[in-house]
PDB file of C-alpha atoms in Angstrom:
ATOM      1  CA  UNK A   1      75.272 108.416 103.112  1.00 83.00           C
ATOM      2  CA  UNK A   2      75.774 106.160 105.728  1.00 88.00           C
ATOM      3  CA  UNK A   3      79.264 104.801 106.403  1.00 94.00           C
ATOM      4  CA  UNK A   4      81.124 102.289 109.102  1.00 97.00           C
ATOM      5  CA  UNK A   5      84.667 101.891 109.318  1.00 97.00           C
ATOM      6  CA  UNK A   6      86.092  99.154 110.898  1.00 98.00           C
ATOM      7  CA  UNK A   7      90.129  98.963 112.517  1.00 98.00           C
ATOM      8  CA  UNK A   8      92.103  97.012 112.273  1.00 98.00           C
ATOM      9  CA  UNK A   9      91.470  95.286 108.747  1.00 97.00           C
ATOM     10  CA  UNK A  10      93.179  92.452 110.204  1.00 97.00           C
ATOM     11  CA  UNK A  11      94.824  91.032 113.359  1.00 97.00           C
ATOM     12  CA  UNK A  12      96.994  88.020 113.993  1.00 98.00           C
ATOM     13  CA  UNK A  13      97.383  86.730 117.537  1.00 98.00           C
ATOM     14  CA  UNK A  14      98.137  83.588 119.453  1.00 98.00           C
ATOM     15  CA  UNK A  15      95.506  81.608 121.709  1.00 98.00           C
ATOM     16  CA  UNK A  16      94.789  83.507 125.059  1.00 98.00           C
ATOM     17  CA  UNK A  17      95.602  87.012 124.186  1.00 98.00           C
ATOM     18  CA  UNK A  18      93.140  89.601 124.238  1.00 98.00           C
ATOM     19  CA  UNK A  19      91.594  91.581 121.215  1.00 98.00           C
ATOM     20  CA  UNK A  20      90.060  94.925 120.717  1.00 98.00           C
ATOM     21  CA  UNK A  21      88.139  95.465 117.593  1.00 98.00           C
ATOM     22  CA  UNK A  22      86.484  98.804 116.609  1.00 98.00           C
ATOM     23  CA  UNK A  23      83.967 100.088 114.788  1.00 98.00           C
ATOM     24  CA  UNK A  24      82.986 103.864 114.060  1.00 98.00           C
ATOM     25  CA  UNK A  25      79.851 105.188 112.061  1.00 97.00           C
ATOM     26  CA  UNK A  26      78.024 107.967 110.499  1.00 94.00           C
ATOM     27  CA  UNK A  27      74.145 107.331 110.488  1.00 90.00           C
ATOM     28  CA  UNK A  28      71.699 110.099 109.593  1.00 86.00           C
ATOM     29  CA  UNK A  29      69.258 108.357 111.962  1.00 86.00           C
ATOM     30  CA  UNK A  30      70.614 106.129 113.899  1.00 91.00           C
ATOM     31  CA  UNK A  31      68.783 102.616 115.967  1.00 91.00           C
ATOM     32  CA  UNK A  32      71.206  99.942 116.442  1.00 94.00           C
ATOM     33  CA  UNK A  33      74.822  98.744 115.919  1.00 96.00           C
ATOM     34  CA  UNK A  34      75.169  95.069 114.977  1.00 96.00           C
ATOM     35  CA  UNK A  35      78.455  92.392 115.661  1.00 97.00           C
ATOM     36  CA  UNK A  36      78.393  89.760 113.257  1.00 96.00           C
ATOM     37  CA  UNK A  37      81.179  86.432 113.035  1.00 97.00           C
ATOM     38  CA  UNK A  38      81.025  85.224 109.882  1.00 96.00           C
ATOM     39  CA  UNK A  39      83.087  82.062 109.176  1.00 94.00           C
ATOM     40  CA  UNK A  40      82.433  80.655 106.094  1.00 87.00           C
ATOM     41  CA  UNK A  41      79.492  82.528 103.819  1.00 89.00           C
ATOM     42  CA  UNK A  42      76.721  83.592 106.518  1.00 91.00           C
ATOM     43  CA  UNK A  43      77.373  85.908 109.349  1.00 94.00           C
ATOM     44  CA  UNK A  44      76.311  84.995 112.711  1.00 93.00           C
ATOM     45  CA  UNK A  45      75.036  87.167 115.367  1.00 93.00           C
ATOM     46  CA  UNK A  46      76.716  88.470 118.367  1.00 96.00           C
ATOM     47  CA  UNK A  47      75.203  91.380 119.837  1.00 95.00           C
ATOM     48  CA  UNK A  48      72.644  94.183 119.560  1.00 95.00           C
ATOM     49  CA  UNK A  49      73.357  97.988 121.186  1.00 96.00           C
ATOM     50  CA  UNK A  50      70.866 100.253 121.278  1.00 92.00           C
ATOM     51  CA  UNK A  51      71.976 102.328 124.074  1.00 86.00           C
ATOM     52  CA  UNK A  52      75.321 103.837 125.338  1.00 88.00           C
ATOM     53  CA  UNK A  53      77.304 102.838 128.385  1.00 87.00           C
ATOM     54  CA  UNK A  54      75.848  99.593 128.662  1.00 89.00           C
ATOM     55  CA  UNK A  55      77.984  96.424 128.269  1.00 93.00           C
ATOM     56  CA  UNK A  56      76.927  93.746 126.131  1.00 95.00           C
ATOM     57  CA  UNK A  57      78.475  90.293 127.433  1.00 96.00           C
ATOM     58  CA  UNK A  58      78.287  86.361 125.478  1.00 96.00           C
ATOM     59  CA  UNK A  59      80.889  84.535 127.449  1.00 97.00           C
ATOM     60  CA  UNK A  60      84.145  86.044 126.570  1.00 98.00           C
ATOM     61  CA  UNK A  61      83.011  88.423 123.856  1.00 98.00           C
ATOM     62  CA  UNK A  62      81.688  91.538 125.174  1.00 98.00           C
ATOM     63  CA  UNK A  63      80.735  95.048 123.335  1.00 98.00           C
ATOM     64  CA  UNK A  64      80.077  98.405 124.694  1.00 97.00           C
ATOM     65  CA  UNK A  65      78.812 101.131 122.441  1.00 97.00           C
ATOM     66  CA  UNK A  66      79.148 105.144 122.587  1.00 95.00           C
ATOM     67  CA  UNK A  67      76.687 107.290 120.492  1.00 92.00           C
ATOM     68  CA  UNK A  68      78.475 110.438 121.591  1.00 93.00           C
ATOM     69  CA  UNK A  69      81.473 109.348 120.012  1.00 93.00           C
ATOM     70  CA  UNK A  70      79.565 107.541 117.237  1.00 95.00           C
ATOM     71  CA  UNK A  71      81.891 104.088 117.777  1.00 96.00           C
ATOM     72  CA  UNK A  72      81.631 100.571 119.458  1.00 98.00           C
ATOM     73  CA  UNK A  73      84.377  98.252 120.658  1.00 98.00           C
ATOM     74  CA  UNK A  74      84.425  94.258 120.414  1.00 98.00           C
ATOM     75  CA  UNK A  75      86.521  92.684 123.026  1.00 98.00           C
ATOM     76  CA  UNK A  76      87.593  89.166 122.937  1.00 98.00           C
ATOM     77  CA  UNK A  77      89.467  87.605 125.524  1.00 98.00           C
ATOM     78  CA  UNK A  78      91.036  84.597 126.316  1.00 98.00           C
ATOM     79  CA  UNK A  79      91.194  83.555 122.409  1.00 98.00           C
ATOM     80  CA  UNK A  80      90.835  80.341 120.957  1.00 98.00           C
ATOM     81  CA  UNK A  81      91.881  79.193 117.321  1.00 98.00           C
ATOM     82  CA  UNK A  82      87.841  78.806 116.928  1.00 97.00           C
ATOM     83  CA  UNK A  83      87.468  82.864 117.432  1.00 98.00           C
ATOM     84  CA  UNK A  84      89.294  82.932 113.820  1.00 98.00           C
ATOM     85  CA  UNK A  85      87.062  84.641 111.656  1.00 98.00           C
ATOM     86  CA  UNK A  86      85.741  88.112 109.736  1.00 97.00           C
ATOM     87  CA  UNK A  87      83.885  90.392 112.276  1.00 98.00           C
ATOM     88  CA  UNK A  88      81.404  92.755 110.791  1.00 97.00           C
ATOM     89  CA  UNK A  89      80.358  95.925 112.349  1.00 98.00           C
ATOM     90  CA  UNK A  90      76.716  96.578 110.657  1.00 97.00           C
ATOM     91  CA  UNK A  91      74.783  99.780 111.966  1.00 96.00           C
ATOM     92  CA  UNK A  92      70.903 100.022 111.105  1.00 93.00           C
ATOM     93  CA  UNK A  93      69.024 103.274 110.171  1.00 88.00           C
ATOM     94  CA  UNK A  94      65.768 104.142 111.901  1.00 84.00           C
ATOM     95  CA  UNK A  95      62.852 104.751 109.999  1.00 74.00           C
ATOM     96  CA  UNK A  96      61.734 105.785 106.756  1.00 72.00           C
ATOM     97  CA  UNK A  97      63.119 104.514 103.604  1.00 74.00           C
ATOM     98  CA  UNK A  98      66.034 103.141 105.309  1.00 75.00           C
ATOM     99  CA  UNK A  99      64.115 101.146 107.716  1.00 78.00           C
ATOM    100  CA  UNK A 100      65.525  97.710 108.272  1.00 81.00           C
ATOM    101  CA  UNK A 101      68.620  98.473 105.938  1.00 87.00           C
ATOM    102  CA  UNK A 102      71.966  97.044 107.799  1.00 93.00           C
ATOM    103  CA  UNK A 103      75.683  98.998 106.605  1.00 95.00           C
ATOM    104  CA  UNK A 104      78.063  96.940 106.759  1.00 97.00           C
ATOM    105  CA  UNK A 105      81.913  97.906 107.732  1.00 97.00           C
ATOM    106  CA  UNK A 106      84.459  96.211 105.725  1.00 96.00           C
ATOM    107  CA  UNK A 107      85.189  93.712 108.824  1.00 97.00           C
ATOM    108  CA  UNK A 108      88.322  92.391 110.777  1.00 98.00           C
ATOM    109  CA  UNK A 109      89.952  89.205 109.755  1.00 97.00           C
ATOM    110  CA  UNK A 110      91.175  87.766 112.817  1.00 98.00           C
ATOM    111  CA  UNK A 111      93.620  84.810 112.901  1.00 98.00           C
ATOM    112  CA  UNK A 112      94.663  82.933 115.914  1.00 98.00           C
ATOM    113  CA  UNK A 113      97.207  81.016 116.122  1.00 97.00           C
ATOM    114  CA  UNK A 114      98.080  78.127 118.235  1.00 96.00           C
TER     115      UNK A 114
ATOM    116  CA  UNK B   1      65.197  83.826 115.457  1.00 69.00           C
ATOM    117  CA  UNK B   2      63.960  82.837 112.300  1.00 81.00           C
ATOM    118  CA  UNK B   3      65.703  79.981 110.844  1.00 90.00           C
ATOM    119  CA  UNK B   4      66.260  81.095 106.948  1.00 94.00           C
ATOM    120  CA  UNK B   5      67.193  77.852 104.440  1.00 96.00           C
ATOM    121  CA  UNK B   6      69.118  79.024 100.659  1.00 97.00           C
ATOM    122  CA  UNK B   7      69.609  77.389  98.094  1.00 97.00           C
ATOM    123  CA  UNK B   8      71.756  76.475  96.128  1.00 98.00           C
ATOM    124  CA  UNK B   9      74.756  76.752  98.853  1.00 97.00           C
ATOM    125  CA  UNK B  10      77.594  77.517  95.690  1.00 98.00           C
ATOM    126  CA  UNK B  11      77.268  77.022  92.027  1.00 98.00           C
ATOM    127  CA  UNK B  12      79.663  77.450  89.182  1.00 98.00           C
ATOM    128  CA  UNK B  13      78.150  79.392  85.917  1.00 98.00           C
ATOM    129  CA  UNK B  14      78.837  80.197  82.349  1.00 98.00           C
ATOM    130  CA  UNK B  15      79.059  83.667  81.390  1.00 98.00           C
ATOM    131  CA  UNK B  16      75.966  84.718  79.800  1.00 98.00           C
ATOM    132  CA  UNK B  17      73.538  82.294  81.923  1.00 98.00           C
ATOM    133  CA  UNK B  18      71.560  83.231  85.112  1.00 98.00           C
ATOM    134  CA  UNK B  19      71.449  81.956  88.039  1.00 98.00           C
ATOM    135  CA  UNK B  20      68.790  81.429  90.884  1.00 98.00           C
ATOM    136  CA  UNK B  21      68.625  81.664  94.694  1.00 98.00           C
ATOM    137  CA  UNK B  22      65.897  80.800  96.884  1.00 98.00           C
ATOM    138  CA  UNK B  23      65.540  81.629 100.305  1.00 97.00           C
ATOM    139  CA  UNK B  24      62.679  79.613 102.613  1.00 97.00           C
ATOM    140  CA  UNK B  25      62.343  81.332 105.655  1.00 94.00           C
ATOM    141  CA  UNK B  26      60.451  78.631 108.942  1.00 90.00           C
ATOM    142  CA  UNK B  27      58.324  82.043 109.867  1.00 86.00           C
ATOM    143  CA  UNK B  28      57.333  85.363 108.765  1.00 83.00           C
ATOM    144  CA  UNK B  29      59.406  88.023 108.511  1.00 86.00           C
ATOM    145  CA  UNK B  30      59.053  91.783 108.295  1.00 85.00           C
ATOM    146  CA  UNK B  31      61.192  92.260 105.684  1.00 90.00           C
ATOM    147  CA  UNK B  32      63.650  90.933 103.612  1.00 94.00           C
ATOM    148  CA  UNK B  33      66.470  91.358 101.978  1.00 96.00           C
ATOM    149  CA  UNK B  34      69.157  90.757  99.528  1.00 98.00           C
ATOM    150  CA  UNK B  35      73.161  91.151  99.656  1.00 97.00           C
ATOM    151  CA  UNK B  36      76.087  90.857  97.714  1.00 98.00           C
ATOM    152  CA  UNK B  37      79.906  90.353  98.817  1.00 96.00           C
ATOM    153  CA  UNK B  38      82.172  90.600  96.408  1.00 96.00           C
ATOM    154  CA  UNK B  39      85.714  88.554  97.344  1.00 93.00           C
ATOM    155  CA  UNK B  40      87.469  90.367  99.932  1.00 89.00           C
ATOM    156  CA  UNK B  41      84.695  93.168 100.062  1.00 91.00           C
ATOM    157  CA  UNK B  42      82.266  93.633 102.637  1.00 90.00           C
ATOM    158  CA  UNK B  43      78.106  93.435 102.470  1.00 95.00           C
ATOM    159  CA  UNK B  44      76.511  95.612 100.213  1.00 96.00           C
ATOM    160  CA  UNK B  45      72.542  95.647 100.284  1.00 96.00           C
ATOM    161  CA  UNK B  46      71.084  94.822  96.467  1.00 97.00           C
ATOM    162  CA  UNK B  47      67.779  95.322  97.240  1.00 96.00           C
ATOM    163  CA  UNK B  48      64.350  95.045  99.606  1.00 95.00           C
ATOM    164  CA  UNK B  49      62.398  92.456  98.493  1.00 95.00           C
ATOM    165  CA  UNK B  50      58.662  93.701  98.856  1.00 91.00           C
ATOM    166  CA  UNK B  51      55.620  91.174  99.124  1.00 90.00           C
ATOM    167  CA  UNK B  52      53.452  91.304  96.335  1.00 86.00           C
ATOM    168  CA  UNK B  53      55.258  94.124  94.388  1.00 88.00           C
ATOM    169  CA  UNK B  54      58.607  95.186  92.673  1.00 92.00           C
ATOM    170  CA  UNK B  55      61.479  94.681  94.811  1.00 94.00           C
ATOM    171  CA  UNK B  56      63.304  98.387  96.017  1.00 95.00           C
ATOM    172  CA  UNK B  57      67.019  98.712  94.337  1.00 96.00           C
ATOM    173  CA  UNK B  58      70.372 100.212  96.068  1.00 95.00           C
ATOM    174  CA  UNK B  59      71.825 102.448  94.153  1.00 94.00           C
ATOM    175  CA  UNK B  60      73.743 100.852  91.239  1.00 96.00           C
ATOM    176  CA  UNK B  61      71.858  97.567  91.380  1.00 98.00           C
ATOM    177  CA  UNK B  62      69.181  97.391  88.459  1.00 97.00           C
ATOM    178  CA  UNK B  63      66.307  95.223  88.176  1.00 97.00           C
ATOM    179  CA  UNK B  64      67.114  93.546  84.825  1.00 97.00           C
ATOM    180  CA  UNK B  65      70.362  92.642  86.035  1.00 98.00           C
ATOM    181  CA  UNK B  66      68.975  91.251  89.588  1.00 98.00           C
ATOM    182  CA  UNK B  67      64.774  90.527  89.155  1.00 98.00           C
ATOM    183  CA  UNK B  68      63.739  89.885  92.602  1.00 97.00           C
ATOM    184  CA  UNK B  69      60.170  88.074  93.944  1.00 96.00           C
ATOM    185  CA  UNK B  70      58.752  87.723  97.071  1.00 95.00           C
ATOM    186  CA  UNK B  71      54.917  85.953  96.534  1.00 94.00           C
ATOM    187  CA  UNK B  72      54.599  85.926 100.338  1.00 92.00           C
ATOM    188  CA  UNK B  73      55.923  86.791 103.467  1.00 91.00           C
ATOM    189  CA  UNK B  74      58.464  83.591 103.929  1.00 93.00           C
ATOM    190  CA  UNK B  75      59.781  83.152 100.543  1.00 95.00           C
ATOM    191  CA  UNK B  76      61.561  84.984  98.080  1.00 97.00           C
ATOM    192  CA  UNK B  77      64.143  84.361  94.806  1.00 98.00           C
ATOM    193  CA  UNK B  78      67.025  86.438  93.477  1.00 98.00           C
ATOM    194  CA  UNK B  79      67.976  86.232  89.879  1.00 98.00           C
ATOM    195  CA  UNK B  80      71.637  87.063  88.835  1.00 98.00           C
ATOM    196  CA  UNK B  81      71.193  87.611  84.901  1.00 98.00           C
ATOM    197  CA  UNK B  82      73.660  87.336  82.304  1.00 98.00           C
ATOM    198  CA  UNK B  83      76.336  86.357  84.358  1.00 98.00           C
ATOM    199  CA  UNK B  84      80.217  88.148  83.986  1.00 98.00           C
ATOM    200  CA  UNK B  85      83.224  87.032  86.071  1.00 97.00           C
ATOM    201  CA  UNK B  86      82.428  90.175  88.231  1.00 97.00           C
ATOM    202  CA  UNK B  87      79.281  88.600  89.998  1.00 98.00           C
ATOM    203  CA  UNK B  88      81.242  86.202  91.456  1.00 98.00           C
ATOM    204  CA  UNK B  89      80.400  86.941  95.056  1.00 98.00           C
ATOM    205  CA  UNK B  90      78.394  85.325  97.809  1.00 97.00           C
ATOM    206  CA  UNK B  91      74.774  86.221  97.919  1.00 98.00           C
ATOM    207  CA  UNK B  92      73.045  86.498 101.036  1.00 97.00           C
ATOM    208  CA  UNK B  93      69.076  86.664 102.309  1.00 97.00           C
ATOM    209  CA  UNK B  94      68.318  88.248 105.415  1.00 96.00           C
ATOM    210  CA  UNK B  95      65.142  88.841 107.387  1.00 93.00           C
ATOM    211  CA  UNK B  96      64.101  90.910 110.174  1.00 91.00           C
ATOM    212  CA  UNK B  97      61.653  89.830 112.427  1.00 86.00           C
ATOM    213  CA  UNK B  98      59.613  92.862 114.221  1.00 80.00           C
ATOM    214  CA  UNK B  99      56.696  91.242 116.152  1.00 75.00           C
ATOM    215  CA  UNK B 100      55.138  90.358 119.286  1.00 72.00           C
ATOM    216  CA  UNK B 101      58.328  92.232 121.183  1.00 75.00           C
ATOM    217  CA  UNK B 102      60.879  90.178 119.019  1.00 77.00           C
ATOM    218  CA  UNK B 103      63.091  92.125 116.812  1.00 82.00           C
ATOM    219  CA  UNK B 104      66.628  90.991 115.249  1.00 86.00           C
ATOM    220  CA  UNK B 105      67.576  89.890 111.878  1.00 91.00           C
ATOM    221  CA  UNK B 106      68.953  86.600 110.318  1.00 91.00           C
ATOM    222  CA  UNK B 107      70.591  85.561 107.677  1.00 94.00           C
ATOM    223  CA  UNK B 108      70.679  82.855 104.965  1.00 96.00           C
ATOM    224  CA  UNK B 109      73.546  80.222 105.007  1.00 95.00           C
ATOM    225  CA  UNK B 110      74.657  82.220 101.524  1.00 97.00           C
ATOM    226  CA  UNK B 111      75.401  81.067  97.939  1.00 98.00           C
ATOM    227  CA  UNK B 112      79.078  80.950  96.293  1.00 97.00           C
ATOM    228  CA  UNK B 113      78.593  81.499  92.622  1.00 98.00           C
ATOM    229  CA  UNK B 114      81.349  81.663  90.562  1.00 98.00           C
ATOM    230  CA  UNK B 115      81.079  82.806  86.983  1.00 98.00           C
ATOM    231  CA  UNK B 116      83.679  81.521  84.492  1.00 97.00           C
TER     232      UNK B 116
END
């Protein structure tokens, strides 16, 4: 069964500190890993990794994956009280009967503060 | 991306009822699909909902419990029957485009329902 586990469950900082958020999976076949915000009911999409090594940059969020290690980071820096939110870590299986079928992790409630 | 509009955006339901959801999506998709998140809880994938033909169930989701259609590629309705306090959650819609060298997947704005 496919399984992503995100850390930390939730983080409290103040406006311009930097955050790390991870995300680490088992996937019997594995295509993508997904970032999601999600604010209020639907998630929003950040990035898309297919491949290792290869940083993923939208302004001050930025995401790196590594298949070797089966994990991905989410960095966010400079924060802002509008980065407050759940981040979701969703990985999607290739192929098959799982084809197109996201798992989510539980997310990261991030609060900043002022 | 493909723009997806649901409906209703929250209701509030008596136990016993059933409640719809509709999701219009502005192109065609794939696929699509339907989630649950329980308060607190992450995603959890119900079910794919398959043009023209019986929507495929995630383990421990039934179709009597959550009938699914999808008449054609853009459109598609989740039932939640005889509502308990435990499906109060936030239902979602996604799609995922695969065409023409697009791929990525996008999600409805989501429905609050509340059971009481």
């Amino acid at each position: 069964e496919d399984k992503v586990v995100q850390s930390p469950l939730s983080l409290v900082v103040h406006e311009g500190d930097t955050v790390t958020l991870n995300c680490s999976y088992e996937v019997t076949n594995f295509r993508s890993l997904l970032w999601y915000k999600q604010e209020k009911k639907a998630p929003t999409f950040l990035f898309m990794l297919t491949s290792s090594g290869i940083e993923k940059k939208s302004g001050r969020l930025s995401s790196i994956l590594d298949k070797k290690e089966l994990f991905s980071i989410l960095n966010i820096t400079a924060t802002q009280t509008g980065d407050s939110a759940i981040y979701l870590c969703a990985v999607e299986a290739a192929g098959g009967t799982s084809y197109g079928k996201l798992t989510f992790g539980q997310g990261t409630i991030l609060t900043v503060h002022p | 991306s493909a723009v997806i509009s649901q409906k209703p955006s929250r209701d509030i339901c008596q136990r016993g009822t059933s409640l719809t959801i509709q999701c219009q999506v502005d192109s065609q998709v794939t696929m699509m699909f339907w989630y649950r998140q329980q308060p607190g809880q992450s995603l959890t994938l119900i079910a794919t909902a398959n043009q023209g033909s019986e929507a495929t169930y995630e383990s421990g989701f039934v179709i009597d419990k959550f009938p699914i259609s999808r008449p054609n590629l853009t459109f598609s309705t989740l039932t939640v029957s005889n509502l308990s306090p435990e499906d109060s959650s936030i239902y979602l819609c996604s799609g995922l485009l695969s065409a023409e060298g697009r791929y990525g997947y996008t999600f409805g704005s989501g429905t609050r329902l509340t059971v009481v």
